[in-house]
CSV table of C-alpha atoms in Angstrom, one decimal:
chain,number,residue,atom,x,y,z
A,13,GLN,CA,26.5,26.0,-18.9
A,14,LEU,CA,25.2,22.7,-20.3
A,15,GLN,CA,21.4,22.5,-20.4
A,16,LEU,CA,18.9,20.0,-21.8
A,17,GLN,CA,15.3,20.7,-22.6
A,18,GLU,CA,12.7,18.1,-23.6
A,19,SER,CA,9.9,19.1,-25.9
A,20,GLY,CA,6.9,17.3,-27.5
A,21,PRO,CA,3.2,16.5,-27.0
A,22,GLY,CA,1.9,16.1,-23.5
A,23,LEU,CA,-0.9,13.8,-24.6
A,24,VAL,CA,-0.7,10.8,-26.9
A,25,LYS,CA,-3.5,8.4,-27.9
A,26,PRO,CA,-3.1,4.7,-27.2
A,27,SER,CA,-1.5,2.8,-30.1
A,28,GLU,CA,0.1,6.0,-31.5
A,29,THR,CA,3.7,7.1,-31.4
A,30,LEU,CA,5.2,9.2,-28.6
A,31,SER,CA,7.8,11.5,-30.0
A,32,LEU,CA,10.1,13.7,-27.9
A,33,THR,CA,13.1,15.9,-28.7
A,34,CYS,CA,15.9,17.0,-26.4
A,35,THR,CA,17.6,20.3,-27.3
A,36,VAL,CA,21.1,20.6,-25.9
A,37,SER,CA,22.7,24.0,-25.3
A,38,GLY,CA,26.2,24.8,-24.0
A,39,PHE,CA,27.6,21.5,-25.3
A,40,SER,CA,27.8,19.7,-28.6
A,41,VAL,CA,25.9,16.4,-29.2
A,42,SER,CA,28.6,15.7,-31.8
A,43,SER,CA,31.1,14.9,-29.0
A,44,SER,CA,32.6,11.5,-29.6
A,45,VAL,CA,33.2,10.7,-26.0
A,46,TYR,CA,29.9,11.6,-24.5
A,47,SER,CA,26.5,10.0,-25.3
A,48,TRP,CA,22.9,10.9,-24.7
A,49,GLY,CA,20.1,9.1,-23.0
A,50,TRP,CA,16.4,9.0,-22.3
A,51,LEU,CA,14.8,7.9,-19.0
A,52,ARG,CA,11.3,7.9,-17.6
A,53,GLN,CA,9.5,7.8,-14.3
A,54,PRO,CA,5.8,6.7,-14.2
A,55,PRO,CA,3.7,8.4,-11.6
A,56,GLY,CA,4.6,7.2,-8.1
A,57,LYS,CA,7.2,4.8,-9.4
A,58,GLY,CA,11.0,4.7,-9.9
A,59,LEU,CA,13.3,5.6,-12.7
A,60,GLU,CA,13.7,3.5,-15.8
A,61,TRP,CA,16.4,3.8,-18.4
A,62,ILE,CA,15.0,3.7,-22.0
A,63,GLY,CA,18.1,4.0,-24.1
A,64,THR,CA,21.4,5.7,-25.0
A,65,ILE,CA,22.7,7.1,-28.3
A,66,TYR,CA,26.1,8.2,-29.5
A,67,SER,CA,26.7,11.0,-31.9
A,68,SER,CA,27.7,8.3,-34.4
A,69,GLY,CA,24.2,7.0,-34.2
A,70,SER,CA,25.0,3.8,-32.3
A,71,THR,CA,22.3,2.9,-29.8
A,72,TYR,CA,21.7,0.8,-26.7
A,73,TYR,CA,18.1,0.1,-25.7
A,74,ASN,CA,16.4,-1.3,-22.7
A,75,PRO,CA,15.4,-4.8,-23.7
A,76,SER,CA,11.9,-4.4,-22.2
A,77,LEU,CA,11.3,-1.5,-24.7
A,78,LYS,CA,13.6,-2.3,-27.6
A,79,SER,CA,10.9,-3.5,-30.0
A,80,ARG,CA,9.1,-0.1,-29.7
A,81,VAL,CA,11.9,2.4,-29.2
A,82,THR,CA,14.0,4.4,-31.7
A,83,LEU,CA,16.6,7.0,-30.7
A,84,SER,CA,18.1,9.4,-33.2
A,85,VAL,CA,20.5,12.3,-33.1
A,86,ASP,CA,20.5,15.5,-35.2
A,87,THR,CA,23.9,17.1,-34.9
A,88,SER,CA,23.0,20.0,-37.1
A,89,ARG,CA,20.3,21.1,-34.6
A,90,ASN,CA,22.2,19.8,-31.6
A,91,GLN,CA,19.2,17.6,-30.7
A,92,PHE,CA,18.4,14.0,-30.0
A,93,SER,CA,15.1,12.4,-30.1
A,94,LEU,CA,12.9,9.5,-28.8
A,95,ASN,CA,10.2,7.7,-30.6
A,96,LEU,CA,8.1,5.1,-28.7
A,97,ASN,CA,5.5,3.4,-30.8
A,98,SER,CA,2.3,1.5,-30.0
A,99,VAL,CA,2.0,3.3,-26.7
A,100,ILE,CA,-0.3,2.1,-23.9
A,101,ALA,CA,-1.4,3.8,-20.6
A,102,ALA,CA,1.5,2.3,-18.8
A,103,ASP,CA,3.8,4.5,-20.9
A,104,SER,CA,2.4,7.5,-19.2
A,105,SER,CA,5.4,9.0,-17.4
A,106,VAL,CA,7.7,12.0,-16.9
A,107,TYR,CA,10.3,11.6,-19.6
A,108,TYR,CA,13.8,12.9,-19.1
A,109,CYS,CA,16.7,13.4,-21.4
A,110,ALA,CA,20.2,13.3,-20.0
A,111,ARG,CA,23.9,13.4,-20.9
A,112,ARG,CA,25.9,10.2,-20.2
A,113,GLY,CA,29.1,11.4,-18.7
A,114,PHE,CA,32.2,9.4,-17.8
A,115,TYR,CA,35.2,9.2,-15.5
A,116,SER,CA,38.4,7.7,-16.6
A,117,GLY,CA,39.8,5.8,-13.7
A,118,SER,CA,43.3,4.3,-13.5
A,119,LYS,CA,42.2,1.0,-15.0
A,120,ARG,CA,38.6,1.5,-16.3
A,121,ASP,CA,36.0,4.0,-17.2
A,122,PHE,CA,32.8,4.7,-15.2
A,123,TYR,CA,29.6,6.1,-16.6
A,124,TYR,CA,26.7,8.0,-15.2
A,125,PHE,CA,24.0,10.6,-16.2
A,126,ASP,CA,25.4,13.9,-15.0
A,127,TYR,CA,23.2,16.5,-16.7
A,128,TRP,CA,19.4,16.1,-17.0
A,129,GLY,CA,16.6,17.9,-18.6
A,130,GLN,CA,13.7,19.2,-16.4
A,131,GLY,CA,11.5,16.4,-17.6
A,132,THR,CA,8.2,16.4,-19.5
A,133,LEU,CA,5.0,14.7,-18.5
A,134,VAL,CA,3.5,12.5,-21.3
A,135,THR,CA,0.0,11.0,-20.7
A,136,VAL,CA,-1.3,8.2,-22.9
A,137,SER,CA,-5.1,8.6,-23.1
A,138,SER,CA,-7.8,8.7,-25.6
B,231,ASP,CA,18.9,-7.7,-16.2
B,232,ILE,CA,20.7,-6.8,-13.0
B,233,GLN,CA,18.2,-6.1,-10.2
B,234,MET,CA,18.9,-3.4,-7.7
B,235,THR,CA,17.2,-3.5,-4.3
B,236,GLN,CA,17.4,-0.6,-2.0
B,237,SER,CA,16.6,-0.6,1.7
B,238,PRO,CA,14.8,0.9,3.4
B,239,SER,CA,12.1,2.0,1.0
B,240,SER,CA,11.5,5.0,3.2
B,241,LEU,CA,12.8,6.5,6.5
B,242,SER,CA,12.1,9.3,8.8
B,243,ALA,CA,15.0,11.3,10.2
B,244,SER,CA,15.7,14.5,12.0
B,245,VAL,CA,18.1,17.3,10.9
B,246,GLY,CA,21.5,16.4,12.1
B,247,ASP,CA,21.0,12.6,12.0
B,248,ARG,CA,23.3,10.2,10.2
B,249,VAL,CA,21.4,8.3,7.5
B,250,THR,CA,22.4,5.2,5.7
B,251,ILE,CA,20.8,3.7,2.6
B,252,THR,CA,21.7,0.3,1.3
B,253,CYS,CA,21.7,-0.9,-2.3
B,254,ARG,CA,22.1,-4.6,-3.2
B,255,ALA,CA,22.7,-5.8,-6.8
B,256,SER,CA,21.6,-9.2,-8.0
B,257,GLN,CA,25.1,-9.9,-9.2
B,258,ASN,CA,28.6,-8.4,-8.8
B,259,ILE,CA,28.6,-4.9,-10.4
B,260,ASN,CA,32.3,-4.2,-9.7
B,261,SER,CA,31.8,-0.7,-8.2
B,262,TYR,CA,29.8,0.5,-11.2
B,263,LEU,CA,27.4,2.2,-8.9
B,264,ASN,CA,25.9,5.7,-8.9
B,265,TRP,CA,23.7,7.5,-6.5
B,266,TYR,CA,21.1,10.2,-7.4
B,267,GLN,CA,19.0,12.6,-5.4
B,268,HIS,CA,15.5,13.4,-6.7
B,269,LYS,CA,13.3,16.0,-5.3
B,270,SER,CA,9.6,16.2,-6.4
B,271,GLY,CA,9.2,18.5,-9.4
B,272,ASN,CA,12.9,18.6,-10.2
B,273,SER,CA,15.2,16.4,-12.3
B,274,PRO,CA,17.4,13.8,-10.6
B,275,LYS,CA,20.8,15.1,-9.5
B,276,LEU,CA,24.0,13.0,-9.6
B,277,LEU,CA,25.5,12.7,-6.2
B,278,ILE,CA,28.1,10.0,-6.3
B,279,TYR,CA,29.6,7.9,-9.2
B,280,ALA,CA,31.9,5.0,-9.2
B,281,THR,CA,30.7,4.0,-5.7
B,282,SER,CA,32.4,6.7,-3.8
B,283,THR,CA,33.4,9.7,-5.9
B,284,LEU,CA,31.5,12.8,-5.1
B,285,GLN,CA,30.2,14.8,-8.1
B,286,ASP,CA,31.4,18.4,-8.2
B,287,GLY,CA,29.5,20.7,-5.9
B,288,VAL,CA,28.0,17.9,-3.8
B,289,PRO,CA,28.5,18.5,0.0
B,290,ARG,CA,31.0,16.3,1.8
B,291,ARG,CA,28.3,15.1,4.2
B,292,PHE,CA,27.4,12.6,1.4
B,293,SER,CA,29.6,9.6,1.0
B,294,GLY,CA,29.4,6.2,-0.7
B,295,SER,CA,31.0,2.9,-0.2
B,296,GLY,CA,30.8,-0.7,-1.1
B,297,SER,CA,32.0,-3.4,-3.4
B,298,GLY,CA,30.7,-6.6,-5.2
B,299,THR,CA,27.0,-6.6,-4.7
B,300,ASP,CA,26.5,-4.4,-1.6
B,301,TYR,CA,26.7,-0.6,-1.6
B,302,THR,CA,25.9,2.2,0.9
B,303,LEU,CA,25.0,5.9,0.7
B,304,THR,CA,25.6,7.8,4.0
B,305,ILE,CA,24.5,11.3,4.8
B,306,SER,CA,26.4,12.5,7.8
B,307,GLY,CA,24.5,15.3,9.5
B,308,LEU,CA,21.2,15.4,7.6
B,309,GLN,CA,20.2,18.9,6.4
B,310,SER,CA,16.8,20.2,5.6
B,311,ASP,CA,17.8,20.3,1.9
B,312,ASP,CA,18.5,16.6,1.9
B,313,PHE,CA,14.9,15.5,2.3
B,314,ALA,CA,14.3,13.7,-1.0
B,315,THR,CA,14.2,10.3,-2.7
B,316,TYR,CA,17.5,8.6,-3.4
B,317,TYR,CA,18.2,6.1,-6.1
B,318,CYS,CA,21.1,3.8,-6.8
B,319,GLN,CA,21.9,2.9,-10.4
B,320,GLN,CA,24.3,0.3,-11.8
B,321,SER,CA,26.2,0.8,-15.0
B,322,SER,CA,28.0,-2.5,-15.0
B,323,SER,CA,25.8,-4.0,-17.8
B,324,THR,CA,24.7,-2.5,-21.0
B,325,THR,CA,21.2,-2.4,-19.6
B,326,TRP,CA,21.3,0.2,-16.8
B,327,THR,CA,18.9,-0.3,-13.9
B,328,PHE,CA,17.9,1.7,-10.9
B,329,GLY,CA,16.9,0.7,-7.4
B,330,GLN,CA,13.3,1.4,-6.4
B,331,GLY,CA,14.3,4.5,-4.4
B,332,THR,CA,14.5,5.4,-0.7
B,333,LYS,CA,12.4,8.4,0.4
B,334,VAL,CA,13.9,10.4,3.2
B,335,GLU,CA,11.3,12.2,5.2
B,336,ILE,CA,11.3,14.6,8.1
B,337,LYS,CA,10.6,13.1,11.5
């Protein structure tokens, strides 16, 4: 059974770096066909995609966060991580890690997030 | 970025009702449209991908349709377990975006 679990500090000071790790069990992050993502949901607001990383290390970032975000993957530990620097109060959110799954149709592939972690609340405050 | 607009933002319905949620993209997303169900305190759950394909284990009362810029999630025969917030999400562009959500509440 594939499971994802976020871990990291629940409180980060403004201007510092938010660092979270997602530990995957029941599936290998080394898979060449699946990739891994981070998303967040500020209190009372909707979902926002942060970025996606492949086991090769290739990344895609949300342009609105690209200058502050770094994703990495550690295949030896079966984990992937999020670093968000220079945080502000507006970065306070529940952060989710997820697997990007896919479906191969007759002519094209479709992608979605099919497995999610339970989420972890990160508050930015001094 | 492709903007996703859901309507309504919230609705009240009774068990057994047929519920329809609409999602409109700011440009053609060629059926690259997914739907998620999110209950407070839980992680989002994939319901439908590629506009109309039900994820494994999702009840058949959920269905999706649409093309181009306009998409619909329908719940045929609302159950008590279905009261939640629903999000559409496009995967047409490299920057994935979500609708603002539709909260389905008990009437």
